[in-house]
Coordinates of N, CA and C in Angstrom, one line a residue:
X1 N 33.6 80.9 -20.0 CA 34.4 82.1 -20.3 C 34.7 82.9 -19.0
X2 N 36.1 83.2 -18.5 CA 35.9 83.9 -18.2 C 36.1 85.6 -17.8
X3 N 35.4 85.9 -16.6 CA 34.6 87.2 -16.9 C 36.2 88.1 -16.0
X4 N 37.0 87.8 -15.3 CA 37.6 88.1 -14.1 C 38.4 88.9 -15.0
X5 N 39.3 88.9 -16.2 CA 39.9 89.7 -16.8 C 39.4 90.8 -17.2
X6 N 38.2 91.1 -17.6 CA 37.3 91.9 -18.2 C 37.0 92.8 -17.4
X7 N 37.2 92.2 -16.0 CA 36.2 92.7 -14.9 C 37.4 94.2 -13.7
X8 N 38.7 93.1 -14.3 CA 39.9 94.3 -13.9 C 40.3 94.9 -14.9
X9 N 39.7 95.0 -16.2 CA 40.7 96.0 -17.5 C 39.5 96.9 -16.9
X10 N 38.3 97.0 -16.9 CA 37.2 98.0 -16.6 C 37.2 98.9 -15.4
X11 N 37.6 98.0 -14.6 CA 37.9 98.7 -13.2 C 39.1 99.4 -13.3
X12 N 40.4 99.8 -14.1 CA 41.2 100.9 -14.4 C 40.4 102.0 -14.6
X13 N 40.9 103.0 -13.9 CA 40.3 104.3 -14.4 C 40.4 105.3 -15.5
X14 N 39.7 105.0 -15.9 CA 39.8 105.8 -17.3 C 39.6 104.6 -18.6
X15 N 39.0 103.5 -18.6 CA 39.0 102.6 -19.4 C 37.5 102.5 -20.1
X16 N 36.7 102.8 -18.9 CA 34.9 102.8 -19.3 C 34.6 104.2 -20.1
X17 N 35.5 105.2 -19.8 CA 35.3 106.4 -20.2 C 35.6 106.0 -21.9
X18 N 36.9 105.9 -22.0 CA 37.0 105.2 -23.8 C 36.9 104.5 -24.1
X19 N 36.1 103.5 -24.4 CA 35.6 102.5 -24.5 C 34.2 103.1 -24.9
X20 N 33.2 104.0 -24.4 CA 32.5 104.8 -24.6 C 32.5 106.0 -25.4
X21 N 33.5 106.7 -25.4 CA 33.9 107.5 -26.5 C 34.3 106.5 -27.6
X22 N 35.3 105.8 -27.5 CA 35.5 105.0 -28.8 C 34.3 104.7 -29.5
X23 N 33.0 103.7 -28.9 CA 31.9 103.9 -29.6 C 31.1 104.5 -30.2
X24 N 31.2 105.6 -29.3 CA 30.4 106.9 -29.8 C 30.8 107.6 -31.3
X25 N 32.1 106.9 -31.3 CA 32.7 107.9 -32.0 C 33.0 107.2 -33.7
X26 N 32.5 106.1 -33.4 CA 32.2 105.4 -34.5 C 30.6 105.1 -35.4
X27 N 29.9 106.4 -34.4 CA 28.9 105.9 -35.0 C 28.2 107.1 -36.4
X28 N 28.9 108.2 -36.2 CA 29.1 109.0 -37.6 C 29.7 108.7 -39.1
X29 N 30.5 107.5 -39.0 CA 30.7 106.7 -40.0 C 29.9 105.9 -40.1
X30 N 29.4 104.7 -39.6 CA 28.2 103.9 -39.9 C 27.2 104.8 -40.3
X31 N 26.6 105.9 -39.9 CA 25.5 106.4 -40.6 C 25.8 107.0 -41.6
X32 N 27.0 107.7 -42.4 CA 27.1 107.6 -43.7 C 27.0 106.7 -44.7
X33 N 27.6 105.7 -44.4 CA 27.3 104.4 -45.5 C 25.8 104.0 -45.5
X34 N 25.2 104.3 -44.0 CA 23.6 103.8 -44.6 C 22.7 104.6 -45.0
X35 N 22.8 105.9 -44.6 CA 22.6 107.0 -45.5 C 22.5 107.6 -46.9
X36 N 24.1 107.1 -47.1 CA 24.4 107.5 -48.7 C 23.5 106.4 -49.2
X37 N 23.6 105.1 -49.0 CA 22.8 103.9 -49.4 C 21.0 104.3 -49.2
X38 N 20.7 104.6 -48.5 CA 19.2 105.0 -48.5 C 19.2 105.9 -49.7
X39 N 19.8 107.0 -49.6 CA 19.8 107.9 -50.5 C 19.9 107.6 -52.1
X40 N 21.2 107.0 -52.1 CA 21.0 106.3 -53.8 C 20.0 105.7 -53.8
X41 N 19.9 104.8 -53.5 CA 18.3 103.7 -53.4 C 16.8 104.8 -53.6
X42 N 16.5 105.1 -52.2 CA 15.2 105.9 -52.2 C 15.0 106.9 -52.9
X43 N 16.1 107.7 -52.7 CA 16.5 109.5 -53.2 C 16.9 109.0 -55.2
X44 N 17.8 108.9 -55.5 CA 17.9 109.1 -56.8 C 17.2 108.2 -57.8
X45 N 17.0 106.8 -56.8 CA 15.9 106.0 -57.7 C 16.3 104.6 -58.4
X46 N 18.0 104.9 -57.6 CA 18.8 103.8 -58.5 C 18.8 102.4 -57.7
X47 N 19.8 101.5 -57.8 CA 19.8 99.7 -57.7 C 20.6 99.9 -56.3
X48 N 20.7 98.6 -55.6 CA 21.9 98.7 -54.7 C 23.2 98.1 -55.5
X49 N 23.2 98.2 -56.4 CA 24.5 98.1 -56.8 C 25.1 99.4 -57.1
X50 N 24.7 100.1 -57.6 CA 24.7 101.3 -57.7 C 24.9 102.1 -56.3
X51 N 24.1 102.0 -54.8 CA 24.5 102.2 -54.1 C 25.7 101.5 -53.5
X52 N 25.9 100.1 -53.5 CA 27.8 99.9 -53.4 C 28.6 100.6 -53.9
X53 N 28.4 101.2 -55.2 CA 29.5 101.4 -55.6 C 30.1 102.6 -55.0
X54 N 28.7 103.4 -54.5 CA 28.8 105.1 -54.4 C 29.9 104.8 -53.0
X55 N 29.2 104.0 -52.2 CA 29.7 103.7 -50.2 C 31.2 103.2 -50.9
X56 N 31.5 102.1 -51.6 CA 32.7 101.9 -51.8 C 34.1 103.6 -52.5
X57 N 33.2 103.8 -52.9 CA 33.9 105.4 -53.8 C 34.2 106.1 -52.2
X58 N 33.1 106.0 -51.5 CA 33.1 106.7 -50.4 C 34.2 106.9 -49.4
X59 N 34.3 105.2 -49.2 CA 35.0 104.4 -48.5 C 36.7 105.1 -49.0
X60 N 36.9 104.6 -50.2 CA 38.1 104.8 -50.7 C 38.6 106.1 -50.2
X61 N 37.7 107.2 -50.7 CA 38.1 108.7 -50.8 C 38.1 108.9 -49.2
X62 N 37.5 107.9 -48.5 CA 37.6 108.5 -46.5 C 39.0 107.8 -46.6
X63 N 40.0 106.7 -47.2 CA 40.9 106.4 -46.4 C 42.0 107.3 -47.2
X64 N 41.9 107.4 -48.3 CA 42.6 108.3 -49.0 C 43.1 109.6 -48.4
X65 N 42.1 110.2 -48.1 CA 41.7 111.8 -47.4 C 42.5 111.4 -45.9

């Protein structure tokens, strides 16, 4: 593989900076879904199916909104 293309998209300036924000910025949505899922689960006592369904509801109403 290789690395020589990777190696000049990085070296633009301003590419490591978002690339790092991009990540960062995805990581407040993954901790909802595992969250709410802990929560159903541990917190109310219920199945993970039950937690699917809530992350799926969730999901819906984030792309909706």
């Amino acid at each position: 593989m290789a690395l020589e293309p990777y190696r000049r998209l990085l070296s633009v300036p301003g590419v490591r900076s978002l690339l790092l924000v991009g990540m960062v910025a995805r990581i407040p949505a993954t901790a909802t879904g595992i969250t709410l899922t802990l929560h159903v689960v541990n917190g109310l006592g219920l199945g993970f199916a039950q937690a699917g369904l809530a992350a799926m509801a969730s999901a819906i109403g984030t792309a909706v909104g």
